[in-house]
Each structure stands twice: as structure tokens, then as C-alpha cells.
Amino acid sequence: MKKVMHTDNAPKAVGPYSQAIQLGDFLFCSGQISIDPKTNEVFTGDIKTQTEMVMKNIEAVLATANLNFDNVVKTTIFLTSMNDFATVNEIYAKSFKEAPPARSTVAVAGLPKGVSVEIEVLAHR
């Protein structure tokens, strides 16, 4: 049975979707962008800070199901510019020390709220 997961430690949904859905041993997380969950303000500045905020938001969503980055099996990164690839990789890698998940990185024309990076994850218990 599917269970909607929610935490106030990650941004509220900016559309008709859930932060995450738990189905059996899997947690399907919606993409996270650089929104501060405390103020609900969007940060569109430097890519390093955006990525750090995104990873913190992902960590909070994973925690709602008592999971962490070690449980992540697949990620998808969306970038508005592949020029940001190296910087995003540097920040992203800090969360995956050993056995990093499978991953896709895609360049897109635009992302919600004018941000430069969005990351979604799939985790398994």
C-alpha cells in the first residue's frame, strides 16, 4: 500500500505532488530544488549553494522514512547548464562516500522557480 510521506524539514510541494511516496521497501522522492524549508524562499544564486540546499532537502525527505543516503539506489540530476556539472558532482559526491547509486544527469531548458539544479532520488530499505 502506498504511503504519502511529508516533513516540514524539506520544502512544501510547489504543485500537486507529494514530497515522497513509500511503497513497500521503496521510497520514491520527488525532485528537490533550492528552497529553504524554514522560510519557503527560493535561492537562485551560485550553483554550489543551490546543490548544498538540494542535498540537505533530500536528506530531510529520506529521514521521514528513517532512511539516509546509503539507502539511495538511483538518482536523476537535472541541470539548466552542463557547465555546472563539475561543481554539482563535487557537492553531490560528499553524500555518497561508498557504493554511489546509479545516476542520470540531464540538461534541461528550465526548472521550477528559476533554479539551476533539481535532484530526485529513489531509495530502498
mmCIF file with all atom_site columns, C-alpha atoms in Angstrom:
data_model
loop_
_atom_site.group_PDB
_atom_site.id
_atom_site.type_symbol
_atom_site.label_atom_id
_atom_site.label_alt_id
_atom_site.label_comp_id
_atom_site.label_asym_id
_atom_site.label_entity_id
_atom_site.label_seq_id
_atom_site.pdbx_PDB_ins_code
_atom_site.Cartn_x
_atom_site.Cartn_y
_atom_site.Cartn_z
_atom_site.occupancy
_atom_site.B_iso_or_equiv
_atom_site.pdbx_formal_charge
_atom_site.auth_seq_id
_atom_site.auth_comp_id
_atom_site.auth_asym_id
_atom_site.auth_atom_id
_atom_site.pdbx_PDB_model_num
ATOM 1   C CA . MET A 1 1   ? 0.000  0.000  0.000   1.00 0.00 ? 1   MET A CA 1
ATOM 2   C CA . LYS A 1 2   ? 1.364  3.418  -0.894  1.00 0.00 ? 2   LYS A CA 1
ATOM 3   C CA . LYS A 1 3   ? 2.005  5.917  1.888   1.00 0.00 ? 3   LYS A CA 1
ATOM 4   C CA . VAL A 1 4   ? 2.449  9.655  1.396   1.00 0.00 ? 4   VAL A CA 1
ATOM 5   C CA . MET A 1 5   ? 5.495  10.945 3.260   1.00 0.00 ? 5   MET A CA 1
ATOM 6   C CA . HIS A 1 6   ? 5.848  14.558 4.440   1.00 0.00 ? 6   HIS A CA 1
ATOM 7   C CA . THR A 1 7   ? 8.265  16.578 6.537   1.00 0.00 ? 7   THR A CA 1
ATOM 8   C CA . ASP A 1 8   ? 8.382  20.241 7.463   1.00 0.00 ? 8   ASP A CA 1
ATOM 9   C CA . ASN A 1 9   ? 12.198 19.943 7.256   1.00 0.00 ? 9   ASN A CA 1
ATOM 10  C CA . ALA A 1 10  ? 12.004 19.972 3.444   1.00 0.00 ? 10  ALA A CA 1
ATOM 11  C CA . PRO A 1 11  ? 10.206 22.438 1.161   1.00 0.00 ? 11  PRO A CA 1
ATOM 12  C CA . LYS A 1 12  ? 6.469  22.138 0.699   1.00 0.00 ? 12  LYS A CA 1
ATOM 13  C CA . ALA A 1 13  ? 5.399  20.859 -2.701  1.00 0.00 ? 13  ALA A CA 1
ATOM 14  C CA . VAL A 1 14  ? 5.116  23.651 -5.272  1.00 0.00 ? 14  VAL A CA 1
ATOM 15  C CA . GLY A 1 15  ? 2.483  21.711 -7.210  1.00 0.00 ? 15  GLY A CA 1
ATOM 16  C CA . PRO A 1 16  ? 0.110  18.751 -6.999  1.00 0.00 ? 16  PRO A CA 1
ATOM 17  C CA . TYR A 1 17  ? 2.628  16.149 -5.806  1.00 0.00 ? 17  TYR A CA 1
ATOM 18  C CA . SER A 1 18  ? 3.963  14.599 -2.602  1.00 0.00 ? 18  SER A CA 1
ATOM 19  C CA . GLN A 1 19  ? 7.481  15.043 -1.229  1.00 0.00 ? 19  GLN A CA 1
ATOM 20  C CA . ALA A 1 20  ? 7.795  11.248 -1.330  1.00 0.00 ? 20  ALA A CA 1
ATOM 21  C CA . ILE A 1 21  ? 5.779  8.063  -1.654  1.00 0.00 ? 21  ILE A CA 1
ATOM 22  C CA . GLN A 1 22  ? 6.688  4.932  0.261   1.00 0.00 ? 22  GLN A CA 1
ATOM 23  C CA . LEU A 1 23  ? 5.681  1.706  -1.432  1.00 0.00 ? 23  LEU A CA 1
ATOM 24  C CA . GLY A 1 24  ? 6.869  -1.441 0.301   1.00 0.00 ? 24  GLY A CA 1
ATOM 25  C CA . ASP A 1 25  ? 10.612 -1.160 0.801   1.00 0.00 ? 25  ASP A CA 1
ATOM 26  C CA . PHE A 1 26  ? 10.984 1.643  -1.763  1.00 0.00 ? 26  PHE A CA 1
ATOM 27  C CA . LEU A 1 27  ? 10.829 5.403  -1.253  1.00 0.00 ? 27  LEU A CA 1
ATOM 28  C CA . PHE A 1 28  ? 10.152 7.416  -4.412  1.00 0.00 ? 28  PHE A CA 1
ATOM 29  C CA . CYS A 1 29  ? 11.220 11.012 -3.764  1.00 0.00 ? 29  CYS A CA 1
ATOM 30  C CA . SER A 1 30  ? 10.105 13.983 -5.807  1.00 0.00 ? 30  SER A CA 1
ATOM 31  C CA . GLY A 1 31  ? 12.808 16.238 -7.160  1.00 0.00 ? 31  GLY A CA 1
ATOM 32  C CA . GLN A 1 32  ? 14.202 18.747 -4.706  1.00 0.00 ? 32  GLN A CA 1
ATOM 33  C CA . ILE A 1 33  ? 15.271 22.271 -5.566  1.00 0.00 ? 33  ILE A CA 1
ATOM 34  C CA . SER A 1 34  ? 16.977 25.015 -3.574  1.00 0.00 ? 34  SER A CA 1
ATOM 35  C CA . ILE A 1 35  ? 14.110 26.193 -1.394  1.00 0.00 ? 35  ILE A CA 1
ATOM 36  C CA . ASP A 1 36  ? 14.742 26.923 2.274   1.00 0.00 ? 36  ASP A CA 1
ATOM 37  C CA . PRO A 1 37  ? 12.062 24.923 4.123   1.00 0.00 ? 37  PRO A CA 1
ATOM 38  C CA . LYS A 1 38  ? 12.067 27.341 7.070   1.00 0.00 ? 38  LYS A CA 1
ATOM 39  C CA . THR A 1 39  ? 11.336 30.475 5.016   1.00 0.00 ? 39  THR A CA 1
ATOM 40  C CA . ASN A 1 40  ? 9.967  28.885 1.815   1.00 0.00 ? 40  ASN A CA 1
ATOM 41  C CA . GLU A 1 41  ? 12.315 31.218 -0.100  1.00 0.00 ? 41  GLU A CA 1
ATOM 42  C CA . VAL A 1 42  ? 13.923 30.095 -3.350  1.00 0.00 ? 42  VAL A CA 1
ATOM 43  C CA . PHE A 1 43  ? 17.683 30.511 -3.727  1.00 0.00 ? 43  PHE A CA 1
ATOM 44  C CA . THR A 1 44  ? 18.836 31.051 -7.324  1.00 0.00 ? 44  THR A CA 1
ATOM 45  C CA . GLY A 1 45  ? 22.391 32.172 -6.594  1.00 0.00 ? 45  GLY A CA 1
ATOM 46  C CA . ASP A 1 46  ? 25.609 30.190 -7.012  1.00 0.00 ? 46  ASP A CA 1
ATOM 47  C CA . ILE A 1 47  ? 25.326 26.528 -8.027  1.00 0.00 ? 47  ILE A CA 1
ATOM 48  C CA . LYS A 1 48  ? 27.392 25.293 -5.068  1.00 0.00 ? 48  LYS A CA 1
ATOM 49  C CA . THR A 1 49  ? 24.942 26.718 -2.527  1.00 0.00 ? 49  THR A CA 1
ATOM 50  C CA . GLN A 1 50  ? 21.948 25.550 -4.580  1.00 0.00 ? 50  GLN A CA 1
ATOM 51  C CA . THR A 1 51  ? 23.298 21.986 -4.655  1.00 0.00 ? 51  THR A CA 1
ATOM 52  C CA . GLU A 1 52  ? 24.076 22.004 -0.924  1.00 0.00 ? 52  GLU A CA 1
ATOM 53  C CA . MET A 1 53  ? 20.495 23.099 -0.220  1.00 0.00 ? 53  MET A CA 1
ATOM 54  C CA . VAL A 1 54  ? 19.098 20.422 -2.541  1.00 0.00 ? 54  VAL A CA 1
ATOM 55  C CA . MET A 1 55  ? 21.119 17.673 -0.842  1.00 0.00 ? 55  MET A CA 1
ATOM 56  C CA . LYS A 1 56  ? 20.018 18.874 2.604   1.00 0.00 ? 56  LYS A CA 1
ATOM 57  C CA . ASN A 1 57  ? 16.382 18.813 1.456   1.00 0.00 ? 57  ASN A CA 1
ATOM 58  C CA . ILE A 1 58  ? 16.811 15.279 0.085   1.00 0.00 ? 58  ILE A CA 1
ATOM 59  C CA . GLU A 1 59  ? 18.337 14.185 3.389   1.00 0.00 ? 59  GLU A CA 1
ATOM 60  C CA . ALA A 1 60  ? 15.276 15.530 5.232   1.00 0.00 ? 60  ALA A CA 1
ATOM 61  C CA . VAL A 1 61  ? 12.851 13.691 2.943   1.00 0.00 ? 61  VAL A CA 1
ATOM 62  C CA . LEU A 1 62  ? 14.793 10.430 3.326   1.00 0.00 ? 62  LEU A CA 1
ATOM 63  C CA . ALA A 1 63  ? 14.693 10.850 7.110   1.00 0.00 ? 63  ALA A CA 1
ATOM 64  C CA . THR A 1 64  ? 10.863 10.807 7.067   1.00 0.00 ? 64  THR A CA 1
ATOM 65  C CA . ALA A 1 65  ? 11.155 7.100  6.235   1.00 0.00 ? 65  ALA A CA 1
ATOM 66  C CA . ASN A 1 66  ? 14.141 6.538  8.561   1.00 0.00 ? 66  ASN A CA 1
ATOM 67  C CA . LEU A 1 67  ? 16.442 6.287  5.541   1.00 0.00 ? 67  LEU A CA 1
ATOM 68  C CA . ASN A 1 68  ? 19.640 8.071  4.548   1.00 0.00 ? 68  ASN A CA 1
ATOM 69  C CA . PHE A 1 69  ? 21.902 8.453  1.523   1.00 0.00 ? 69  PHE A CA 1
ATOM 70  C CA . ASP A 1 70  ? 23.189 4.879  1.973   1.00 0.00 ? 70  ASP A CA 1
ATOM 71  C CA . ASN A 1 71  ? 19.689 3.689  1.004   1.00 0.00 ? 71  ASN A CA 1
ATOM 72  C CA . VAL A 1 72  ? 19.614 5.606  -2.293  1.00 0.00 ? 72  VAL A CA 1
ATOM 73  C CA . VAL A 1 73  ? 19.786 3.292  -5.315  1.00 0.00 ? 73  VAL A CA 1
ATOM 74  C CA . LYS A 1 74  ? 19.083 5.728  -8.196  1.00 0.00 ? 74  LYS A CA 1
ATOM 75  C CA . THR A 1 75  ? 19.260 9.473  -8.717  1.00 0.00 ? 75  THR A CA 1
ATOM 76  C CA . THR A 1 76  ? 18.437 11.826 -11.537 1.00 0.00 ? 76  THR A CA 1
ATOM 77  C CA . ILE A 1 77  ? 20.049 15.245 -11.742 1.00 0.00 ? 77  ILE A CA 1
ATOM 78  C CA . PHE A 1 78  ? 18.531 17.984 -13.878 1.00 0.00 ? 78  PHE A CA 1
ATOM 79  C CA . LEU A 1 79  ? 20.782 20.919 -14.797 1.00 0.00 ? 79  LEU A CA 1
ATOM 80  C CA . THR A 1 80  ? 19.988 24.044 -16.773 1.00 0.00 ? 80  THR A CA 1
ATOM 81  C CA . SER A 1 81  ? 23.664 24.199 -17.774 1.00 0.00 ? 81  SER A CA 1
ATOM 82  C CA . MET A 1 82  ? 26.158 21.365 -18.182 1.00 0.00 ? 82  MET A CA 1
ATOM 83  C CA . ASN A 1 83  ? 28.785 23.958 -17.259 1.00 0.00 ? 83  ASN A CA 1
ATOM 84  C CA . ASP A 1 84  ? 27.654 23.304 -13.652 1.00 0.00 ? 84  ASP A CA 1
ATOM 85  C CA . PHE A 1 85  ? 28.300 19.536 -13.915 1.00 0.00 ? 85  PHE A CA 1
ATOM 86  C CA . ALA A 1 86  ? 31.681 19.503 -12.106 1.00 0.00 ? 86  ALA A CA 1
ATOM 87  C CA . THR A 1 87  ? 30.522 21.699 -9.230  1.00 0.00 ? 87  THR A CA 1
ATOM 88  C CA . VAL A 1 88  ? 27.325 19.697 -8.721  1.00 0.00 ? 88  VAL A CA 1
ATOM 89  C CA . ASN A 1 89  ? 29.353 16.463 -8.807  1.00 0.00 ? 89  ASN A CA 1
ATOM 90  C CA . GLU A 1 90  ? 31.711 17.784 -6.129  1.00 0.00 ? 90  GLU A CA 1
ATOM 91  C CA . ILE A 1 91  ? 28.861 18.579 -3.711  1.00 0.00 ? 91  ILE A CA 1
ATOM 92  C CA . TYR A 1 92  ? 26.793 15.505 -4.632  1.00 0.00 ? 92  TYR A CA 1
ATOM 93  C CA . ALA A 1 93  ? 29.751 13.135 -4.048  1.00 0.00 ? 93  ALA A CA 1
ATOM 94  C CA . LYS A 1 94  ? 30.008 14.215 -0.395  1.00 0.00 ? 94  LYS A CA 1
ATOM 95  C CA . SER A 1 95  ? 26.718 12.405 0.304   1.00 0.00 ? 95  SER A CA 1
ATOM 96  C CA . PHE A 1 96  ? 27.780 9.157  -1.377  1.00 0.00 ? 96  PHE A CA 1
ATOM 97  C CA . LYS A 1 97  ? 31.140 8.075  0.061   1.00 0.00 ? 97  LYS A CA 1
ATOM 98  C CA . GLU A 1 98  ? 30.897 4.375  -0.840  1.00 0.00 ? 98  GLU A CA 1
ATOM 99  C CA . ALA A 1 99  ? 28.885 2.482  -3.448  1.00 0.00 ? 99  ALA A CA 1
ATOM 100 C CA . PRO A 1 100 ? 27.251 5.530  -5.076  1.00 0.00 ? 100 PRO A CA 1
ATOM 101 C CA . PRO A 1 101 ? 23.831 4.953  -6.638  1.00 0.00 ? 101 PRO A CA 1
ATOM 102 C CA . ALA A 1 102 ? 23.062 4.598  -10.316 1.00 0.00 ? 102 ALA A CA 1
ATOM 103 C CA . ARG A 1 103 ? 22.559 8.047  -11.813 1.00 0.00 ? 103 ARG A CA 1
ATOM 104 C CA . SER A 1 104 ? 21.445 10.016 -14.829 1.00 0.00 ? 104 SER A CA 1
ATOM 105 C CA . THR A 1 105 ? 22.243 13.674 -15.450 1.00 0.00 ? 105 THR A CA 1
ATOM 106 C CA . VAL A 1 106 ? 20.137 15.590 -17.932 1.00 0.00 ? 106 VAL A CA 1
ATOM 107 C CA . ALA A 1 107 ? 20.404 19.124 -19.310 1.00 0.00 ? 107 ALA A CA 1
ATOM 108 C CA . VAL A 1 108 ? 17.033 20.860 -19.394 1.00 0.00 ? 108 VAL A CA 1
ATOM 109 C CA . ALA A 1 109 ? 15.747 24.160 -20.773 1.00 0.00 ? 109 ALA A CA 1
ATOM 110 C CA . GLY A 1 110 ? 14.419 25.296 -17.414 1.00 0.00 ? 110 GLY A CA 1
ATOM 111 C CA . LEU A 1 111 ? 13.498 24.240 -13.878 1.00 0.00 ? 111 LEU A CA 1
ATOM 112 C CA . PRO A 1 112 ? 10.800 25.365 -11.423 1.00 0.00 ? 112 PRO A CA 1
ATOM 113 C CA . LYS A 1 113 ? 11.244 28.735 -9.739  1.00 0.00 ? 113 LYS A CA 1
ATOM 114 C CA . GLY A 1 114 ? 14.251 29.597 -11.932 1.00 0.00 ? 114 GLY A CA 1
ATOM 115 C CA . VAL A 1 115 ? 16.720 27.307 -10.135 1.00 0.00 ? 115 VAL A CA 1
ATOM 116 C CA . SER A 1 116 ? 19.715 25.713 -11.859 1.00 0.00 ? 116 SER A CA 1
ATOM 117 C CA . VAL A 1 117 ? 19.610 22.201 -10.366 1.00 0.00 ? 117 VAL A CA 1
ATOM 118 C CA . GLU A 1 118 ? 16.983 19.659 -9.309  1.00 0.00 ? 118 GLU A CA 1
ATOM 119 C CA . ILE A 1 119 ? 17.736 16.186 -7.971  1.00 0.00 ? 119 ILE A CA 1
ATOM 120 C CA . GLU A 1 120 ? 15.347 13.284 -7.432  1.00 0.00 ? 120 GLU A CA 1
ATOM 121 C CA . VAL A 1 121 ? 16.164 10.024 -5.688  1.00 0.00 ? 121 VAL A CA 1
ATOM 122 C CA . LEU A 1 122 ? 14.833 6.505  -5.319  1.00 0.00 ? 122 LEU A CA 1
ATOM 123 C CA . ALA A 1 123 ? 15.720 4.725  -2.075  1.00 0.00 ? 123 ALA A CA 1
ATOM 124 C CA . HIS A 1 124 ? 15.335 1.150  -0.840  1.00 0.00 ? 124 HIS A CA 1
ATOM 125 C CA . ARG A 1 125 ? 15.136 -0.097 2.723   1.00 0.00 ? 125 ARG A CA 1
#
